[in-house]
PDB file of C-alpha atoms and ligand atoms in Angstrom:
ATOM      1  CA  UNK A   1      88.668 128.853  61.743  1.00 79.00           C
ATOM      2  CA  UNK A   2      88.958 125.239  63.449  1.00 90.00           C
ATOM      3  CA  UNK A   3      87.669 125.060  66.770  1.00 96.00           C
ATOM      4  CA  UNK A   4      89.180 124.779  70.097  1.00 98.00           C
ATOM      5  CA  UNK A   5      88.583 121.751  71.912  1.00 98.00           C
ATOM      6  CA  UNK A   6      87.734 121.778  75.657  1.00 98.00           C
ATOM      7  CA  UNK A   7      87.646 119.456  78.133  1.00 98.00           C
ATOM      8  CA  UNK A   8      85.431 120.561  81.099  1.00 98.00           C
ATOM      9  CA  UNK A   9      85.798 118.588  84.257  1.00 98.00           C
ATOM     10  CA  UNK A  10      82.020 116.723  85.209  1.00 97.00           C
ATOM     11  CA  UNK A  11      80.036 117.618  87.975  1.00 95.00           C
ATOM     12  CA  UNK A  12      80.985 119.930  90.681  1.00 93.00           C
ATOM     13  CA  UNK A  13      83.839 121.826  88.635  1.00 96.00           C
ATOM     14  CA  UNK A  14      80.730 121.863  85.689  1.00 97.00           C
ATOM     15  CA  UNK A  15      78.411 123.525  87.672  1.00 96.00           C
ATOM     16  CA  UNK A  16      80.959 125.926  88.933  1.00 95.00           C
ATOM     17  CA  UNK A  17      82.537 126.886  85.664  1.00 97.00           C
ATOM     18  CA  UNK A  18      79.761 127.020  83.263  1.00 98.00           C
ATOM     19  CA  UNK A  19      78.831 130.192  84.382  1.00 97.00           C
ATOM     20  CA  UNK A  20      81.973 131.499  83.807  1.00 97.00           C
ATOM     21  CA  UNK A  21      81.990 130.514  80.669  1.00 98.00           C
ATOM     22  CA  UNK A  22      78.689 132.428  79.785  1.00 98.00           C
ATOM     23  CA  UNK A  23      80.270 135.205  81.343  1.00 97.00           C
ATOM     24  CA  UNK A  24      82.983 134.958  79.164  1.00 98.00           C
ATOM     25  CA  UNK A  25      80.743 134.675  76.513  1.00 98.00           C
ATOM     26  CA  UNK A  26      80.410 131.678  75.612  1.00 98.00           C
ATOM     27  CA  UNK A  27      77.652 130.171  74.426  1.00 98.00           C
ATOM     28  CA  UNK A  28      76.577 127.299  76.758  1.00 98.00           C
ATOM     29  CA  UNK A  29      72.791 126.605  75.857  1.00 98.00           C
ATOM     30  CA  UNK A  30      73.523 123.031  75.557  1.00 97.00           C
ATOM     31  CA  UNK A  31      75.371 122.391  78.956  1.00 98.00           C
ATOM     32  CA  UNK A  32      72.764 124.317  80.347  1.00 97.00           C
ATOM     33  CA  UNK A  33      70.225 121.837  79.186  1.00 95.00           C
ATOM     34  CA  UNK A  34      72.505 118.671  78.759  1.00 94.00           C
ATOM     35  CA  UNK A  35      70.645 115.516  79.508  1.00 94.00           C
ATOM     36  CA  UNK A  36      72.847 112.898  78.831  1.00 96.00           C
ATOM     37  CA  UNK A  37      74.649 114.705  75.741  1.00 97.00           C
ATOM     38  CA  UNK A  38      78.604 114.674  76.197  1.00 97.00           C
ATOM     39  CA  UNK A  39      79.374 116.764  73.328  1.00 98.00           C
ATOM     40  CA  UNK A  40      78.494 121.018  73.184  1.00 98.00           C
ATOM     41  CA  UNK A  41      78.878 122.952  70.181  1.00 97.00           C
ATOM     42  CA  UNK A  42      76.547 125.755  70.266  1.00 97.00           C
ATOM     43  CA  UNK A  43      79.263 128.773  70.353  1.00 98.00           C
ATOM     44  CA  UNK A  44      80.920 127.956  66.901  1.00 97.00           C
ATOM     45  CA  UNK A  45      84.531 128.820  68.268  1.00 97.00           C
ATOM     46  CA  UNK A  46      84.536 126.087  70.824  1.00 98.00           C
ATOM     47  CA  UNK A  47      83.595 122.576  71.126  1.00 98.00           C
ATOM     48  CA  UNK A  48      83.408 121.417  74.736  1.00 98.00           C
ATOM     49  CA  UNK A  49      83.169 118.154  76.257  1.00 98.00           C
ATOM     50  CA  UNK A  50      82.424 116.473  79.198  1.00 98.00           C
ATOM     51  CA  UNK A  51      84.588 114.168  81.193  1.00 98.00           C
ATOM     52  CA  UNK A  52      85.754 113.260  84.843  1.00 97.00           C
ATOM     53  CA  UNK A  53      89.006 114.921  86.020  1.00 96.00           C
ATOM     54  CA  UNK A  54      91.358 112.559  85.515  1.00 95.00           C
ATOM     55  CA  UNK A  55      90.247 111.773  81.358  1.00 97.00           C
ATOM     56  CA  UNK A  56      90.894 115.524  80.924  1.00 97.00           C
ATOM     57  CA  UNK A  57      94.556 115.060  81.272  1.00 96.00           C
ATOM     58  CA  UNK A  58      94.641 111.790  79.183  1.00 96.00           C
ATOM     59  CA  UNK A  59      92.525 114.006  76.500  1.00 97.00           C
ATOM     60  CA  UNK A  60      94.936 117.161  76.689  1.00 96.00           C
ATOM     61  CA  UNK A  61      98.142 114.923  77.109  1.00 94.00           C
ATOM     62  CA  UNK A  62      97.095 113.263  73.648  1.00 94.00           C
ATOM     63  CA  UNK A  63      96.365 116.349  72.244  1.00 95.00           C
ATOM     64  CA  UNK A  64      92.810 115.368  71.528  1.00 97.00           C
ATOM     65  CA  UNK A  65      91.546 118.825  73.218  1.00 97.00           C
ATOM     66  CA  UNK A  66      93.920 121.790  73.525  1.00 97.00           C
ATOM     67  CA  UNK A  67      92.441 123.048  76.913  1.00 98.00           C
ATOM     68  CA  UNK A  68      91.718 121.539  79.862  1.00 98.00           C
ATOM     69  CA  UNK A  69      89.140 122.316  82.657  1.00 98.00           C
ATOM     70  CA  UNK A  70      90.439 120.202  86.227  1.00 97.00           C
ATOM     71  CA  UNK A  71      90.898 120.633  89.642  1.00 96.00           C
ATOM     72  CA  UNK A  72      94.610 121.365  91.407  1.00 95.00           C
ATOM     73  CA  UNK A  73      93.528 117.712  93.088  1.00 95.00           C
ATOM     74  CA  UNK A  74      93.639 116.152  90.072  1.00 95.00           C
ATOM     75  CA  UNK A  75      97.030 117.298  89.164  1.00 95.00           C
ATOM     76  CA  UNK A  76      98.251 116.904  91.896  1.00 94.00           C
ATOM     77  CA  UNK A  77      97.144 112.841  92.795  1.00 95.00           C
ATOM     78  CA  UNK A  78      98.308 112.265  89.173  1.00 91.00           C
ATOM     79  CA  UNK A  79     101.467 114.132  89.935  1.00 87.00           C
ATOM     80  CA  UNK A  80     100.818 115.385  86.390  1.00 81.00           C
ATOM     81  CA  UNK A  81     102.160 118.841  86.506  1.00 81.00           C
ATOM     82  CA  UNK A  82     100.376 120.438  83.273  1.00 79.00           C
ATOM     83  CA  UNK A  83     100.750 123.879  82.168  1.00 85.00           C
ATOM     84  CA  UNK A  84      98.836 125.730  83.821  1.00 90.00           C
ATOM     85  CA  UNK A  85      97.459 129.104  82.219  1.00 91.00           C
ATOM     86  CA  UNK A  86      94.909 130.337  84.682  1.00 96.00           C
ATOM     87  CA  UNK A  87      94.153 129.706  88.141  1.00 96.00           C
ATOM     88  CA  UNK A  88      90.590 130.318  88.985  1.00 97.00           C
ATOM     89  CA  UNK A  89      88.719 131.962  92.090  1.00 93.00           C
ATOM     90  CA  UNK A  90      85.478 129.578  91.783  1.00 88.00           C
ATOM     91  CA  UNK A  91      85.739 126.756  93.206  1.00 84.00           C
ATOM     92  CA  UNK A  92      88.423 127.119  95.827  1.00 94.00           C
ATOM     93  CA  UNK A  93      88.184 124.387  98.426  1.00 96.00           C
ATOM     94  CA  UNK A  94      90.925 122.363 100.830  1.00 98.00           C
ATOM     95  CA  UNK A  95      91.925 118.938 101.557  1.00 98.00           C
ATOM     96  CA  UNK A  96      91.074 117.784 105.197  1.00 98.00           C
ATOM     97  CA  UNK A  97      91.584 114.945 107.173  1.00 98.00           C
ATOM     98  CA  UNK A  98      88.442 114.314 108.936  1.00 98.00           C
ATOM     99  CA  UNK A  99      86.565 111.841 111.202  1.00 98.00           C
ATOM    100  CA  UNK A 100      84.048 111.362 114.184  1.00 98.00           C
ATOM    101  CA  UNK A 101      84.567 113.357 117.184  1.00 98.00           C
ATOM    102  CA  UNK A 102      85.707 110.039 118.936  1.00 97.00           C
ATOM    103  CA  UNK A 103      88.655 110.114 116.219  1.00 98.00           C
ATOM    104  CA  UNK A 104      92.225 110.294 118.027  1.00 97.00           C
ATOM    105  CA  UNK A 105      94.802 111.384 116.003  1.00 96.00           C
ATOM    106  CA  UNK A 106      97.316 111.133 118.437  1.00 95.00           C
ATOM    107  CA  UNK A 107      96.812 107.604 119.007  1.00 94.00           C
ATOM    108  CA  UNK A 108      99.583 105.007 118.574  1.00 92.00           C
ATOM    109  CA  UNK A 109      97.699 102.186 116.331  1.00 94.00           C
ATOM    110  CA  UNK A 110      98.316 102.175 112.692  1.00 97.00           C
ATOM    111  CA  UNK A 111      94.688 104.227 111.334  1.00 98.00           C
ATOM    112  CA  UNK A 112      93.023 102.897 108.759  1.00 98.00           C
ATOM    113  CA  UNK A 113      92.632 105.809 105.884  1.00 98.00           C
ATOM    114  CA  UNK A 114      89.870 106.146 103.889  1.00 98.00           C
ATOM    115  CA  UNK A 115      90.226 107.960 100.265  1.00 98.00           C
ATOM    116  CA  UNK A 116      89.592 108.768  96.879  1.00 97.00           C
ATOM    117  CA  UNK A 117      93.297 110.482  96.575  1.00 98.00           C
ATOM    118  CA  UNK A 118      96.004 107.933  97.988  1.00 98.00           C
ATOM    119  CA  UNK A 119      98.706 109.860  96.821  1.00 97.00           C
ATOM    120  CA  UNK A 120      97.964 112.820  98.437  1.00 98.00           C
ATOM    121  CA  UNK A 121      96.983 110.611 101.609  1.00 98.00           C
ATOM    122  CA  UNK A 122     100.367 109.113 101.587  1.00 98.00           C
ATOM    123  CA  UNK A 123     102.589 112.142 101.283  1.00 97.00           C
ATOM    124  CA  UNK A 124     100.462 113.745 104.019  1.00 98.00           C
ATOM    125  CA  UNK A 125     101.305 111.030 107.005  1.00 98.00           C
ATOM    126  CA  UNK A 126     104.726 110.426 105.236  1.00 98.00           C
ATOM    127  CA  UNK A 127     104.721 114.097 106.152  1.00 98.00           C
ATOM    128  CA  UNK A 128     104.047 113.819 109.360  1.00 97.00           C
ATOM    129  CA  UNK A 129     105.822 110.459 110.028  1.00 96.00           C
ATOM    130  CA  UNK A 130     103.145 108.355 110.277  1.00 97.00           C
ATOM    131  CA  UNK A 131     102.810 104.986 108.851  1.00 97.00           C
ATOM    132  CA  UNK A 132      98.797 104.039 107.417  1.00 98.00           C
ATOM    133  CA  UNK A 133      96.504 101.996 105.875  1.00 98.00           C
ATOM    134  CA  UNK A 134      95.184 103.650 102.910  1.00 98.00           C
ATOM    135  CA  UNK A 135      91.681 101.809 101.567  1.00 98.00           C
ATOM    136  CA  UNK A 136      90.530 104.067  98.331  1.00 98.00           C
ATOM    137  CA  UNK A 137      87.206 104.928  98.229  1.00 97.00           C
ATOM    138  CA  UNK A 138      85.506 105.916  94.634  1.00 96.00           C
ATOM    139  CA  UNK A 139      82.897 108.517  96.317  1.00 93.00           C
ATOM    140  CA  UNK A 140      81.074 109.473  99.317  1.00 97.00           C
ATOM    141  CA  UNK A 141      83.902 108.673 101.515  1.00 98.00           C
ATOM    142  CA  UNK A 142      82.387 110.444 104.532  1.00 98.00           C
ATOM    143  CA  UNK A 143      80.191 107.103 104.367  1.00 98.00           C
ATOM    144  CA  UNK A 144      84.026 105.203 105.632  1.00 98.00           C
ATOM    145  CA  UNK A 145      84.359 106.415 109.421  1.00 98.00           C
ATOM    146  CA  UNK A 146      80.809 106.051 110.249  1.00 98.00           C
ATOM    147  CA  UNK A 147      79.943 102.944 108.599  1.00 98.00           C
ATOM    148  CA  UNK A 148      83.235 101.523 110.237  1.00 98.00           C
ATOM    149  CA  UNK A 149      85.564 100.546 107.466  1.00 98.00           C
ATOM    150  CA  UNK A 150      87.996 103.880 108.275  1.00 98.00           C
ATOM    151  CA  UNK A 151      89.078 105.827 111.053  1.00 98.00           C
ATOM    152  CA  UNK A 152      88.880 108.665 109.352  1.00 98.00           C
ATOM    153  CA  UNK A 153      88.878 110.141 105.769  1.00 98.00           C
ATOM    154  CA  UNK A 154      91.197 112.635 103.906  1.00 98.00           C
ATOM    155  CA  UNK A 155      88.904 114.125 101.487  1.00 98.00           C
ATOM    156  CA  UNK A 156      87.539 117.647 100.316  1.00 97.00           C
ATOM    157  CA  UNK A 157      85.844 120.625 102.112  1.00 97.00           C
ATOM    158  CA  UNK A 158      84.086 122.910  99.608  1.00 95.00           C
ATOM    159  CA  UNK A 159      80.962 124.786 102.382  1.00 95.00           C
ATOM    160  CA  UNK A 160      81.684 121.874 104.491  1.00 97.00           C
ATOM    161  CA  UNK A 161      77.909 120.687 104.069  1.00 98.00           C
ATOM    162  CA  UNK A 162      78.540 117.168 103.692  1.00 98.00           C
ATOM    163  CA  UNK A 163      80.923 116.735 106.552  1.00 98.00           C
ATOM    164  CA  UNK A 164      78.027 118.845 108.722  1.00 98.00           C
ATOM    165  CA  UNK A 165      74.834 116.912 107.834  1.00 98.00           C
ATOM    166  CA  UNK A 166      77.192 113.691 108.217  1.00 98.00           C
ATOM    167  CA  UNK A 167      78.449 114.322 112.097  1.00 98.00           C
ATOM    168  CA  UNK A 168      82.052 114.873 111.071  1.00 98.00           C
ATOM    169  CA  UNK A 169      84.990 116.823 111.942  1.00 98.00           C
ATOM    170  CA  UNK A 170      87.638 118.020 110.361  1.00 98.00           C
ATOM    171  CA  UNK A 171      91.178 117.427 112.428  1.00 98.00           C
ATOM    172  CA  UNK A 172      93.784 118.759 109.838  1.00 98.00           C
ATOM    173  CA  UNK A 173      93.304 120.841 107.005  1.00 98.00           C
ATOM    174  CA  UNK A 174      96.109 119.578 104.461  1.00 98.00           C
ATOM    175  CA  UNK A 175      96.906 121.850 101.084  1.00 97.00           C
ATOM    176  CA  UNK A 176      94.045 124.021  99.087  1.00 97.00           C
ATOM    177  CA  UNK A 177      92.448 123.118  95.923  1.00 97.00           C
ATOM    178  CA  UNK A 178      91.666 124.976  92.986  1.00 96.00           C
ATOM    179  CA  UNK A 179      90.079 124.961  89.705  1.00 97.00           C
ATOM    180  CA  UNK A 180      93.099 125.222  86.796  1.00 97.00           C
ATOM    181  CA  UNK A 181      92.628 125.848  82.874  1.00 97.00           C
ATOM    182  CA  UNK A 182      95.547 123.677  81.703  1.00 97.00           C
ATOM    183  CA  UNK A 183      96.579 123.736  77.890  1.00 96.00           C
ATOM    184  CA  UNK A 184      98.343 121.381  75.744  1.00 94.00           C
ATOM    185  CA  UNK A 185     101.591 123.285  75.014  1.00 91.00           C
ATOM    186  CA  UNK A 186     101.930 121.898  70.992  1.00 94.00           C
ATOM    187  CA  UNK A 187      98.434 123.789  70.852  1.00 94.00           C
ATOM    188  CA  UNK A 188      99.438 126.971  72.316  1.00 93.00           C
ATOM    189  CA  UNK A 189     101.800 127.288  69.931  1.00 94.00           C
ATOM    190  CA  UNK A 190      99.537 126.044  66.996  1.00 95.00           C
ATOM    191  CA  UNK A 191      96.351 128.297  68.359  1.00 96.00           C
ATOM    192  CA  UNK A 192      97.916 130.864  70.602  1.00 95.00           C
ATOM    193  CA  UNK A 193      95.909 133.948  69.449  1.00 96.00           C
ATOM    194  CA  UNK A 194      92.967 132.030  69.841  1.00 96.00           C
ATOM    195  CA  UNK A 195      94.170 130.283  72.949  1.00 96.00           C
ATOM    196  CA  UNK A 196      95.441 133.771  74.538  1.00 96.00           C
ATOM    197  CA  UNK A 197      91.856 135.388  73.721  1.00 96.00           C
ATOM    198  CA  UNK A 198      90.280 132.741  75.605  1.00 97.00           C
ATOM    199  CA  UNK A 199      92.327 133.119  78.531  1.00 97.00           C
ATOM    200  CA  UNK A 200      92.094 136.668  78.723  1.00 97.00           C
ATOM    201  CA  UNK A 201      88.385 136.830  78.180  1.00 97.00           C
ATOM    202  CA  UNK A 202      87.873 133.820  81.024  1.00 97.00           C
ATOM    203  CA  UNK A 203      90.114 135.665  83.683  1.00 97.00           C
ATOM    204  CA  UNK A 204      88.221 138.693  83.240  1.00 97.00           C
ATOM    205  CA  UNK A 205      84.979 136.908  84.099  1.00 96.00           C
ATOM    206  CA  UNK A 206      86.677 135.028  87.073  1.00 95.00           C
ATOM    207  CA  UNK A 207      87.431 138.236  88.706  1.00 94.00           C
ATOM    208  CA  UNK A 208      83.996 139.520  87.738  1.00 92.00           C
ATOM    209  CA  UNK A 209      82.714 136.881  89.628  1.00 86.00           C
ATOM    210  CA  UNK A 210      84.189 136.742  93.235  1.00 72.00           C
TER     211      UNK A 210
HETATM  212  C1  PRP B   1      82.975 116.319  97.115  1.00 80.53           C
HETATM  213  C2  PRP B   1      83.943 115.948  98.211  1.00 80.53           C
HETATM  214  C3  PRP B   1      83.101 116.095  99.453  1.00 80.53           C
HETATM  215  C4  PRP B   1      82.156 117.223  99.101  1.00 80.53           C
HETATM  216  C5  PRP B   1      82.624 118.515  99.728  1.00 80.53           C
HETATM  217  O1  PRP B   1      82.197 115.198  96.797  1.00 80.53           O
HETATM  218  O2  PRP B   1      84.418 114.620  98.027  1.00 80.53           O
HETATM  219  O3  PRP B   1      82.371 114.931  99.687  1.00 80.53           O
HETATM  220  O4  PRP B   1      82.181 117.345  97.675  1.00 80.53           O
HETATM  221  O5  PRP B   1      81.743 119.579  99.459  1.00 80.53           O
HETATM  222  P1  PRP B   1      81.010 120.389 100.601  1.00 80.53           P
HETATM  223  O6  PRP B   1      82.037 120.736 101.656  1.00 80.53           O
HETATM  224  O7  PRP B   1      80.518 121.614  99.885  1.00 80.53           O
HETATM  225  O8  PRP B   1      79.914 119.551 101.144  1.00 80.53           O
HETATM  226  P2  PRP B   1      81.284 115.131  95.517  1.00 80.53           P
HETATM  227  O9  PRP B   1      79.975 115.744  95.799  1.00 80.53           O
HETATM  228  O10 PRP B   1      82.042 115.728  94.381  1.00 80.53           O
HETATM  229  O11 PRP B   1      81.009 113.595  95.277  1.00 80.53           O
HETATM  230  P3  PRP B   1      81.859 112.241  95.458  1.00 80.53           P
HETATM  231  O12 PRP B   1      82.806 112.395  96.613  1.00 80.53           O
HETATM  232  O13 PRP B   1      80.829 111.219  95.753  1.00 80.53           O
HETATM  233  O14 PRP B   1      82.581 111.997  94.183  1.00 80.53           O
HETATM  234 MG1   MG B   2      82.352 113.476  98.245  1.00 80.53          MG
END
């Protein structure tokens, strides 16, 4: 039987979701133990790899991999509404809009926006009918308001460690994230007893697991 192709989401999501997967059974030796390998086969029904959010959708969208691993933020930035089979309980987090505890969001100057998701940024304050600068930020963009380039950041709350041990705030919490196992629909139809066991087995470990 041909293998299903996954592509898992990098960092945070990885951490998250490889135990799932083990408790799921799958066989995840060599993401346990990665190094800088991008490519796991050890569980002979799956071959996963490793990519940042946004390459999973170009890799499912191409039909390169038939499932997809990625964050709701993702989608939604990309406005790339994928199919989404599963919603899962790890990893649930929100979208804030945070800052110093000097930060005034009622004042009347045009704020300066700091960002790794401008799209979400800019429906936000179109939102609430405010017009701002939006400077995108690739990571760490708690770094923005205290190093002076923002007034504050919209960005994402998981334990709210990093906003703690940085002296921020959080001033508006904006919509909740979650972790999503997308599918390429051509490959549900092509794999979908394969496809369907995976799901199955997958949301019985997610509910396992909260
Ligand atoms: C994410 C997010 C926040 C942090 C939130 O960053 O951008 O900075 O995690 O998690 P916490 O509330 O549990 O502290 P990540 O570590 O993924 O790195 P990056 O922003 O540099 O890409
Ligand atoms: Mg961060």
């Amino acid at each position: 039987m041909e293998r299903i192709k996954i592509a898992l989401t990098k960092g945070r999501t990885e951490d998250q979701v490889v135990p799932l997967l083990e408790a799921a059974g799958i066989n995840c030796e060599g993401l346990r133990n990665k190094q800088r390998r991008l490519i796991f086969d050890e569980d002979p029904r799956y071959e996963i790899i490793l990519v940042k959010g946004p390459d999973v959708l170009t890799y499912l969208n191409n039909g390169s991999v038939q499932i997809g691993i990625v964050g709701s933020d993702i989608l939604t930035e990309q406005e790339n509404f994928q199919y989404a089979m599963l919603d899962l309980d790890v990893g649930r987090c929100r979208f804030v809009l945070a800052s110093t505890k000097d930060f005034n969001p009622q004042a009347h100057r045009r704020k300066i926006i700091a960002t790794k998701y401008p799209n979400i940024t800019k429906r936000y304050f179109k939102g609430i009918g405010e017009d701002v600068e939006i400077i995108r930020i690739e990571g760490s963009v708690e770094l923005a308001p205290l190093i002076g380039l923002a007034d504050a950041i919209v960005d994402i709350v998981e334990t709210g460690n990093t906003l703690r041990e940085n002296n921020l705030q959080i001033f508006a919490k904006l919509q909740p994230v979650n972790t999503k196992v997308v599918v390429n629909r051509l490959a549900l139809r092509q794999y979908q007893p394969q496809i369907k066991a995976l799901i199955a087995s997958l949301q019985r470990a997610d509910q396992q697991m909260v």
